[in-house]
Amino acid sequence: MLYFVARRLFSALSVVLATLVVTFALFFIAPTDPAAAICGERNCTQERYNDIRENLHLDRPKVQQFAEYTAGIFAGRTFETSGVVQDCKAPCLGFSFKSNRPVTEMLASRIPVTVSLVAGYSVLVLTIGVFVGSMAAKRRGTTADRVLMSSTLVLSSIPYYIVALMISLYLTILYPILPRGGYTPLSESPGKWFAGLLTPWLVLGIYSCTQYARYSRGSMVETLSEDYIRTARAKGLSDRVVTYKHALRSGLIPVVTIFGLDIAGSLGGAIFTERIFDLPGLGNLVLSSLTTYDLPVIMGVVLVSSVILVTMNFVVDVAYSVIDPRVRLS
Amino acid sequence: MTAPANDASKGPQDAMVDTVPSEGGVTREQRNPAVASRERRTTAMSPSGETPYLVVEDLTVQFPTADGLVSAVNGLSYSVPLGRTLSIVGESGSGKSVSSMAVMGLHDRKRTRISGSIRLGGDELVGLSENELMKVRGDAVAMVFQDPQSSLHPLYTVGNQITEAYRVHHKVSKDVAKKRALEMLDLVGIPNPIRRFKQYPHEFSGGMRQRAMIAMGLVNDPKLVIADEPTTALDVTVQAQILDLLNNLQKEFGSAIVLITHDLGVVAEMADDVLVMYAGRCVEYGTAEDVLARPRMPYTWGLLESIPTVSAANERLRPIKGLPPSLLSLPGGCSFNPRCPYADRVKGERCTTDLPDLLRVDGAGAHTSRCHLHDKASIYEAEVAPRLG
């Protein structure tokens, strides 16, 4: 088990490292010159432009720049702009071109928003989605099962952002049944944190729950017909124990696999959700940075997203091996 | 389809000397368990002549499907005393597994119609609620399944599965259950039980897995063990070991065994009584000696003839020609008639029009068979026995 975790950890770190290289390359592939972007359009003289290039070390070899960027992340670094020295502490991702604030600081306030959103989403799909699917599998062929499954099909064939906009419009503004979206840090007020995120969670979660219900139903129908389920019943176990202990454990394996693949998608969904409910998360930040070519911020968001993604996938891998002991061997 | 269902108990010469009126067509829901228990009798005899523990009478199992009603088991009656083994023999789809699943109450209630009577130590099982059946399953009756590879849960340790089986029926702590499980693992001949307890089924070999399965089945000391082709998925060399194990455990626990198999070699080794099934009906029933040495039904002859022998190495195998009939549209008369090589020896069209009753072979004794042939004994002695060598 320990060996398994260590191996997965190693591969996770190499993915982060690769992302680091690729995002850094953005600096040079991007259709904008960073120095020109900082310099602005109006008061930019050749002298000032050269000055900025020199301060950002853009005139140095690319390998050295990368080394400095990477070193900044682990040890911090200093920037000197026209004689003013700015200290950038340990996980240094540079300064925003536009606001001149450290990127790390900008991200720090936004990561909890996106993480809250994705975590709530995960809890919803893995509980309600899986539970609904299991119930449908147990009652397969009945009217309830058919109604449930066809309604999930209808719901999941409407594009997500339309569902989100409609719910937001009808249920929080026109008929304020649900609280409006907003973000209050968890440490400040757990109640407000929950209330503000409830609608975004439901919107993002229920939409995916329909898909998870379908995956789980399919997987559970298959599992329930396994020989070892018959064995479990032959032991004299109750229907509930057979379904939610013996069948669900095997039935979860494909669902967890899909969940692992789906996490990237849920981060994408988070961008829409943050936009629609105006939550100050990473998605909103990256959208506004893209329009202003604020490269350090974009790089920062991509890097942090990849770390979130890799972490979640690592958790999924470990969860997978906890569910299925056979995974640890291979 | 439904009319002949009760003939086994209607027949005047019926083996069970049945005096209880037939209950064919009555479903579980309609039967009142209280009424049923008043009907309990202790006089029913098995072919080997002892008071039985399990008595199955006029059991009919039907599945409504989109294409019509499938009668998987039709008017089946048998009984097994404690300490004895009944072998149910037949091809795939003959209803041997379906009937024993009915004894365990493992069929999906919504999709199955069960009628007749299944009595365990005198208590009626047909008509019991799911909760009442749950208490019987795994406790008084245990089942050993065909393929231990797929019948053990792959994600739980063997020890976990055995202790679970014990704790369903015994309110004991995990430690007590573990002690019991280790005892059982040792009893079924698994070396190093303490290490094996913590392992998963995929870490066991086929034979060890089946031993673990048997340990799980017997952990509650059941009075009746239903073994559904317990050796089919195993290596030939391991098969004998597992059969020996079952035999020894039976001697130790004194339980009744229903052994479902299509392997007549297994039957010869294990069975006290034999019941041959074809297309959902009993076609021959008697002691192992009667059925194997003096079979009185062409289908049984066919089964015996299809066993390959070493001495006949250069001869072709003699299969029973044709395929088992679809249970949706059974042939008229005797279900076996389209495949029966002796059907033309019966006068008239009786084989295709009348379902033969399950009659006593010699007019006495408990050996019964379902066949219109008049001179079964002489045909067997003159034509079939020589071919068996």
PDB file of N, CA and C in Angstrom, chain A residues 84-152:
ATOM      1  N   VAL A  84      12.932  50.560  -7.258  1.00  0.00           N
ATOM      2  CA  VAL A  84      12.104  50.083  -6.151  1.00  0.00           C
ATOM      3  C   VAL A  84      12.217  48.560  -6.091  1.00  0.00           C
ATOM      4  N   VAL A  85      12.613  48.037  -4.920  1.00  0.00           N
ATOM      5  CA  VAL A  85      12.751  46.581  -4.792  1.00  0.00           C
ATOM      6  C   VAL A  85      11.482  46.007  -4.192  1.00  0.00           C
ATOM      7  N   GLN A  86      10.896  45.021  -4.891  1.00  0.00           N
ATOM      8  CA  GLN A  86       9.703  44.362  -4.358  1.00  0.00           C
ATOM      9  C   GLN A  86      10.078  42.948  -3.988  1.00  0.00           C
ATOM     10  N   ASP A  87       9.705  42.622  -2.761  1.00  0.00           N
ATOM     11  CA  ASP A  87      10.009  41.278  -2.302  1.00  0.00           C
ATOM     12  C   ASP A  87       8.797  40.373  -2.582  1.00  0.00           C
ATOM     13  N   CYS A  88       9.082  39.210  -3.192  1.00  0.00           N
ATOM     14  CA  CYS A  88       7.996  38.283  -3.515  1.00  0.00           C
ATOM     15  C   CYS A  88       8.250  36.999  -2.751  1.00  0.00           C
ATOM     16  N   LYS A  89       7.383  36.733  -1.749  1.00  0.00           N
ATOM     17  CA  LYS A  89       7.659  35.612  -0.834  1.00  0.00           C
ATOM     18  C   LYS A  89       7.417  34.235  -1.444  1.00  0.00           C
ATOM     19  N   ALA A  90       7.798  33.223  -0.662  1.00  0.00           N
ATOM     20  CA  ALA A  90       8.037  31.864  -1.153  1.00  0.00           C
ATOM     21  C   ALA A  90       7.200  31.302  -2.305  1.00  0.00           C
ATOM     22  N   PRO A  91       5.912  31.002  -2.171  1.00  0.00           N
ATOM     23  CA  PRO A  91       5.380  30.491  -3.442  1.00  0.00           C
ATOM     24  C   PRO A  91       5.166  31.661  -4.390  1.00  0.00           C
ATOM     25  N   CYS A  92       6.292  32.197  -4.942  1.00  0.00           N
ATOM     26  CA  CYS A  92       6.199  33.400  -5.752  1.00  0.00           C
ATOM     27  C   CYS A  92       5.834  33.079  -7.189  1.00  0.00           C
ATOM     28  N   LEU A  93       4.731  33.659  -7.642  1.00  0.00           N
ATOM     29  CA  LEU A  93       4.317  33.447  -9.030  1.00  0.00           C
ATOM     30  C   LEU A  93       4.402  34.756  -9.814  1.00  0.00           C
ATOM     31  N   GLY A  94       5.158  35.700  -9.285  1.00  0.00           N
ATOM     32  CA  GLY A  94       5.330  36.977  -9.982  1.00  0.00           C
ATOM     33  C   GLY A  94       4.266  37.980  -9.584  1.00  0.00           C
ATOM     34  N   PHE A  95       4.292  39.150 -10.276  1.00  0.00           N
ATOM     35  CA  PHE A  95       3.333  40.213  -9.992  1.00  0.00           C
ATOM     36  C   PHE A  95       2.392  40.383 -11.163  1.00  0.00           C
ATOM     37  N   SER A  96       1.157  40.722 -10.836  1.00  0.00           N
ATOM     38  CA  SER A  96       0.194  40.976 -11.893  1.00  0.00           C
ATOM     39  C   SER A  96       0.655  42.174 -12.703  1.00  0.00           C
ATOM     40  N   PHE A  97       0.586  42.101 -14.006  1.00  0.00           N
ATOM     41  CA  PHE A  97       0.965  43.236 -14.863  1.00  0.00           C
ATOM     42  C   PHE A  97       0.039  44.412 -14.623  1.00  0.00           C
ATOM     43  N   LYS A  98      -1.202  44.098 -14.346  1.00  0.00           N
ATOM     44  CA  LYS A  98      -2.211  45.154 -14.288  1.00  0.00           C
ATOM     45  C   LYS A  98      -2.320  45.805 -12.917  1.00  0.00           C
ATOM     46  N   SER A  99      -2.420  44.968 -11.870  1.00  0.00           N
ATOM     47  CA  SER A  99      -2.661  45.562 -10.551  1.00  0.00           C
ATOM     48  C   SER A  99      -1.385  45.670  -9.731  1.00  0.00           C
ATOM     49  N   ASN A 100      -0.312  45.059 -10.248  1.00  0.00           N
ATOM     50  CA  ASN A 100       0.973  45.078  -9.565  1.00  0.00           C
ATOM     51  C   ASN A 100       0.937  44.394  -8.193  1.00  0.00           C
ATOM     52  N   ARG A 101      -0.105  43.557  -7.952  1.00  0.00           N
ATOM     53  CA  ARG A 101      -0.157  42.798  -6.696  1.00  0.00           C
ATOM     54  C   ARG A 101       0.509  41.446  -6.943  1.00  0.00           C
ATOM     55  N   PRO A 102       1.051  40.823  -5.874  1.00  0.00           N
ATOM     56  CA  PRO A 102       1.625  39.488  -6.079  1.00  0.00           C
ATOM     57  C   PRO A 102       0.528  38.511  -6.500  1.00  0.00           C
ATOM     58  N   VAL A 103       0.842  37.676  -7.490  1.00  0.00           N
ATOM     59  CA  VAL A 103      -0.141  36.720  -8.009  1.00  0.00           C
ATOM     60  C   VAL A 103      -0.572  35.762  -6.903  1.00  0.00           C
ATOM     61  N   THR A 104       0.404  35.357  -6.091  1.00  0.00           N
ATOM     62  CA  THR A 104       0.111  34.417  -5.009  1.00  0.00           C
ATOM     63  C   THR A 104      -1.007  34.935  -4.111  1.00  0.00           C
ATOM     64  N   GLU A 105      -0.920  36.227  -3.803  1.00  0.00           N
ATOM     65  CA  GLU A 105      -1.918  36.832  -2.928  1.00  0.00           C
ATOM     66  C   GLU A 105      -3.289  36.839  -3.598  1.00  0.00           C
ATOM     67  N   MET A 106      -3.297  37.147  -4.912  1.00  0.00           N
ATOM     68  CA  MET A 106      -4.571  37.177  -5.645  1.00  0.00           C
ATOM     69  C   MET A 106      -5.207  35.791  -5.671  1.00  0.00           C
ATOM     70  N   LEU A 107      -4.345  34.782  -5.862  1.00  0.00           N
ATOM     71  CA  LEU A 107      -4.867  33.415  -5.939  1.00  0.00           C
ATOM     72  C   LEU A 107      -5.362  32.937  -4.576  1.00  0.00           C
ATOM     73  N   ALA A 108      -4.604  33.319  -3.541  1.00  0.00           N
ATOM     74  CA  ALA A 108      -4.899  32.808  -2.207  1.00  0.00           C
ATOM     75  C   ALA A 108      -6.342  33.072  -1.793  1.00  0.00           C
ATOM     76  N   SER A 109      -6.858  34.256  -2.197  1.00  0.00           N
ATOM     77  CA  SER A 109      -8.218  34.565  -1.791  1.00  0.00           C
ATOM     78  C   SER A 109      -9.256  33.831  -2.655  1.00  0.00           C
ATOM     79  N   ARG A 110      -8.807  33.364  -3.817  1.00  0.00           N
ATOM     80  CA  ARG A 110      -9.777  32.766  -4.753  1.00  0.00           C
ATOM     81  C   ARG A 110      -9.811  31.245  -4.739  1.00  0.00           C
ATOM     82  N   ILE A 111      -8.689  30.637  -4.346  1.00  0.00           N
ATOM     83  CA  ILE A 111      -8.658  29.169  -4.333  1.00  0.00           C
ATOM     84  C   ILE A 111      -9.775  28.575  -3.462  1.00  0.00           C
ATOM     85  N   PRO A 112      -9.982  29.106  -2.221  1.00  0.00           N
ATOM     86  CA  PRO A 112     -11.036  28.504  -1.392  1.00  0.00           C
ATOM     87  C   PRO A 112     -12.405  28.516  -2.069  1.00  0.00           C
ATOM     88  N   VAL A 113     -12.673  29.559  -2.875  1.00  0.00           N
ATOM     89  CA  VAL A 113     -13.977  29.648  -3.538  1.00  0.00           C
ATOM     90  C   VAL A 113     -14.155  28.482  -4.498  1.00  0.00           C
ATOM     91  N   THR A 114     -13.168  28.294  -5.374  1.00  0.00           N
ATOM     92  CA  THR A 114     -13.277  27.230  -6.370  1.00  0.00           C
ATOM     93  C   THR A 114     -13.230  25.851  -5.718  1.00  0.00           C
ATOM     94  N   VAL A 115     -12.355  25.709  -4.711  1.00  0.00           N
ATOM     95  CA  VAL A 115     -12.263  24.421  -4.033  1.00  0.00           C
ATOM     96  C   VAL A 115     -13.585  24.097  -3.329  1.00  0.00           C
ATOM     97  N   SER A 116     -14.195  25.111  -2.681  1.00  0.00           N
ATOM     98  CA  SER A 116     -15.497  24.891  -2.044  1.00  0.00           C
ATOM     99  C   SER A 116     -16.513  24.411  -3.068  1.00  0.00           C
ATOM    100  N   LEU A 117     -16.495  25.073  -4.206  1.00  0.00           N
ATOM    101  CA  LEU A 117     -17.458  24.753  -5.257  1.00  0.00           C
ATOM    102  C   LEU A 117     -17.278  23.316  -5.733  1.00  0.00           C
ATOM    103  N   VAL A 118     -16.039  22.945  -6.039  1.00  0.00           N
ATOM    104  CA  VAL A 118     -15.772  21.608  -6.576  1.00  0.00           C
ATOM    105  C   VAL A 118     -15.997  20.528  -5.507  1.00  0.00           C
ATOM    106  N   ALA A 119     -15.638  20.863  -4.244  1.00  0.00           N
ATOM    107  CA  ALA A 119     -15.820  19.878  -3.180  1.00  0.00           C
ATOM    108  C   ALA A 119     -17.307  19.593  -2.967  1.00  0.00           C
ATOM    109  N   GLY A 120     -18.104  20.660  -2.928  1.00  0.00           N
ATOM    110  CA  GLY A 120     -19.550  20.476  -2.763  1.00  0.00           C
ATOM    111  C   GLY A 120     -20.137  19.675  -3.908  1.00  0.00           C
ATOM    112  N   TYR A 121     -19.643  19.993  -5.087  1.00  0.00           N
ATOM    113  CA  TYR A 121     -20.085  19.265  -6.279  1.00  0.00           C
ATOM    114  C   TYR A 121     -19.785  17.771  -6.144  1.00  0.00           C
ATOM    115  N   SER A 122     -18.544  17.468  -5.708  1.00  0.00           N
ATOM    116  CA  SER A 122     -18.139  16.065  -5.583  1.00  0.00           C
ATOM    117  C   SER A 122     -19.016  15.330  -4.582  1.00  0.00           C
ATOM    118  N   VAL A 123     -19.259  15.994  -3.441  1.00  0.00           N
ATOM    119  CA  VAL A 123     -20.085  15.355  -2.416  1.00  0.00           C
ATOM    120  C   VAL A 123     -21.474  15.063  -2.982  1.00  0.00           C
ATOM    121  N   LEU A 124     -22.053  16.033  -3.684  1.00  0.00           N
ATOM    122  CA  LEU A 124     -23.397  15.860  -4.238  1.00  0.00           C
ATOM    123  C   LEU A 124     -23.468  14.698  -5.221  1.00  0.00           C
ATOM    124  N   VAL A 125     -22.551  14.683  -6.193  1.00  0.00           N
ATOM    125  CA  VAL A 125     -22.671  13.642  -7.231  1.00  0.00           C
ATOM    126  C   VAL A 125     -22.371  12.267  -6.645  1.00  0.00           C
ATOM    127  N   LEU A 126     -21.434  12.213  -5.699  1.00  0.00           N
ATOM    128  CA  LEU A 126     -21.056  10.903  -5.167  1.00  0.00           C
ATOM    129  C   LEU A 126     -22.040  10.392  -4.122  1.00  0.00           C
ATOM    130  N   THR A 127     -22.875  11.267  -3.577  1.00  0.00           N
ATOM    131  CA  THR A 127     -23.889  10.753  -2.658  1.00  0.00           C
ATOM    132  C   THR A 127     -25.235  10.650  -3.363  1.00  0.00           C
ATOM    133  N   ILE A 128     -25.828  11.806  -3.703  1.00  0.00           N
ATOM    134  CA  ILE A 128     -27.165  11.765  -4.293  1.00  0.00           C
ATOM    135  C   ILE A 128     -27.162  11.035  -5.636  1.00  0.00           C
ATOM    136  N   GLY A 129     -26.190  11.382  -6.490  1.00  0.00           N
ATOM    137  CA  GLY A 129     -26.143  10.744  -7.811  1.00  0.00           C
ATOM    138  C   GLY A 129     -26.049   9.238  -7.694  1.00  0.00           C
ATOM    139  N   VAL A 130     -25.102   8.770  -6.880  1.00  0.00           N
ATOM    140  CA  VAL A 130     -24.881   7.329  -6.739  1.00  0.00           C
ATOM    141  C   VAL A 130     -26.074   6.664  -6.056  1.00  0.00           C
ATOM    142  N   PHE A 131     -26.640   7.355  -5.050  1.00  0.00           N
ATOM    143  CA  PHE A 131     -27.771   6.770  -4.326  1.00  0.00           C
ATOM    144  C   PHE A 131     -28.981   6.607  -5.248  1.00  0.00           C
ATOM    145  N   VAL A 132     -29.286   7.653  -6.017  1.00  0.00           N
ATOM    146  CA  VAL A 132     -30.427   7.580  -6.938  1.00  0.00           C
ATOM    147  C   VAL A 132     -30.208   6.455  -7.947  1.00  0.00           C
ATOM    148  N   GLY A 133     -28.986   6.355  -8.458  1.00  0.00           N
ATOM    149  CA  GLY A 133     -28.680   5.303  -9.420  1.00  0.00           C
ATOM    150  C   GLY A 133     -28.855   3.916  -8.814  1.00  0.00           C
ATOM    151  N   SER A 134     -28.405   3.759  -7.561  1.00  0.00           N
ATOM    152  CA  SER A 134     -28.522   2.454  -6.911  1.00  0.00           C
ATOM    153  C   SER A 134     -29.975   2.079  -6.674  1.00  0.00           C
ATOM    154  N   MET A 135     -30.770   3.075  -6.265  1.00  0.00           N
ATOM    155  CA  MET A 135     -32.197   2.815  -6.044  1.00  0.00           C
ATOM    156  C   MET A 135     -32.845   2.370  -7.348  1.00  0.00           C
ATOM    157  N   ALA A 136     -32.496   3.075  -8.429  1.00  0.00           N
ATOM    158  CA  ALA A 136     -33.088   2.743  -9.724  1.00  0.00           C
ATOM    159  C   ALA A 136     -32.677   1.331 -10.131  1.00  0.00           C
ATOM    160  N   ALA A 137     -31.405   0.979  -9.854  1.00  0.00           N
ATOM    161  CA  ALA A 137     -30.923  -0.351 -10.224  1.00  0.00           C
ATOM    162  C   ALA A 137     -31.675  -1.426  -9.450  1.00  0.00           C
ATOM    163  N   LYS A 138     -31.933  -1.142  -8.166  1.00  0.00           N
ATOM    164  CA  LYS A 138     -32.641  -2.116  -7.338  1.00  0.00           C
ATOM    165  C   LYS A 138     -34.067  -2.307  -7.835  1.00  0.00           C
ATOM    166  N   ARG A 139     -34.645  -1.223  -8.334  1.00  0.00           N
ATOM    167  CA  ARG A 139     -36.036  -1.288  -8.798  1.00  0.00           C
ATOM    168  C   ARG A 139     -36.091  -1.313 -10.314  1.00  0.00           C
ATOM    169  N   ARG A 140     -35.093  -1.889 -10.937  1.00  0.00           N
ATOM    170  CA  ARG A 140     -35.029  -1.797 -12.400  1.00  0.00           C
ATOM    171  C   ARG A 140     -36.260  -2.411 -13.057  1.00  0.00           C
ATOM    172  N   GLY A 141     -36.681  -1.710 -14.123  1.00  0.00           N
ATOM    173  CA  GLY A 141     -37.837  -2.200 -14.857  1.00  0.00           C
ATOM    174  C   GLY A 141     -39.151  -1.662 -14.342  1.00  0.00           C
ATOM    175  N   THR A 142     -39.161  -1.062 -13.138  1.00  0.00           N
ATOM    176  CA  THR A 142     -40.419  -0.522 -12.633  1.00  0.00           C
ATOM    177  C   THR A 142     -40.655   0.859 -13.237  1.00  0.00           C
ATOM    178  N   THR A 143     -41.873   1.373 -13.043  1.00  0.00           N
ATOM    179  CA  THR A 143     -42.216   2.687 -13.586  1.00  0.00           C
ATOM    180  C   THR A 143     -41.309   3.760 -12.982  1.00  0.00           C
ATOM    181  N   ALA A 144     -41.074   3.659 -11.675  1.00  0.00           N
ATOM    182  CA  ALA A 144     -40.232   4.653 -11.009  1.00  0.00           C
ATOM    183  C   ALA A 144     -38.858   4.727 -11.672  1.00  0.00           C
ATOM    184  N   ASP A 145     -38.306   3.563 -11.971  1.00  0.00           N
ATOM    185  CA  ASP A 145     -36.993   3.495 -12.611  1.00  0.00           C
ATOM    186  C   ASP A 145     -37.028   4.171 -13.980  1.00  0.00           C
ATOM    187  N   ARG A 146     -38.069   3.883 -14.749  1.00  0.00           N
ATOM    188  CA  ARG A 146     -38.140   4.450 -16.108  1.00  0.00           C
ATOM    189  C   ARG A 146     -38.305   5.956 -16.063  1.00  0.00           C
ATOM    190  N   VAL A 147     -39.183   6.436 -15.180  1.00  0.00           N
ATOM    191  CA  VAL A 147     -39.411   7.876 -15.072  1.00  0.00           C
ATOM    192  C   VAL A 147     -38.106   8.573 -14.682  1.00  0.00           C
ATOM    193  N   LEU A 148     -37.441   8.002 -13.690  1.00  0.00           N
ATOM    194  CA  LEU A 148     -36.194   8.580 -13.196  1.00  0.00           C
ATOM    195  C   LEU A 148     -35.155   8.653 -14.308  1.00  0.00           C
ATOM    196  N   MET A 149     -34.999   7.550 -15.014  1.00  0.00           N
ATOM    197  CA  MET A 149     -33.942   7.484 -16.013  1.00  0.00           C
ATOM    198  C   MET A 149     -34.253   8.359 -17.219  1.00  0.00           C
ATOM    199  N   SER A 150     -35.536   8.411 -17.636  1.00  0.00           N
ATOM    200  CA  SER A 150     -35.811   9.257 -18.800  1.00  0.00           C
ATOM    201  C   SER A 150     -35.706  10.725 -18.420  1.00  0.00           C
ATOM    202  N   SER A 151     -36.072  11.078 -17.172  1.00  0.00           N
ATOM    203  CA  SER A 151     -35.958  12.485 -16.808  1.00  0.00           C
ATOM    204  C   SER A 151     -34.481  12.902 -16.708  1.00  0.00           C
ATOM    205  N   THR A 152     -33.619  11.994 -16.268  1.00  0.00           N
ATOM    206  CA  THR A 152     -32.199  12.364 -16.226  1.00  0.00           C
ATOM    207  C   THR A 152     -31.661  12.543 -17.640  1.00  0.00           C
TER     208      THR A 152
END
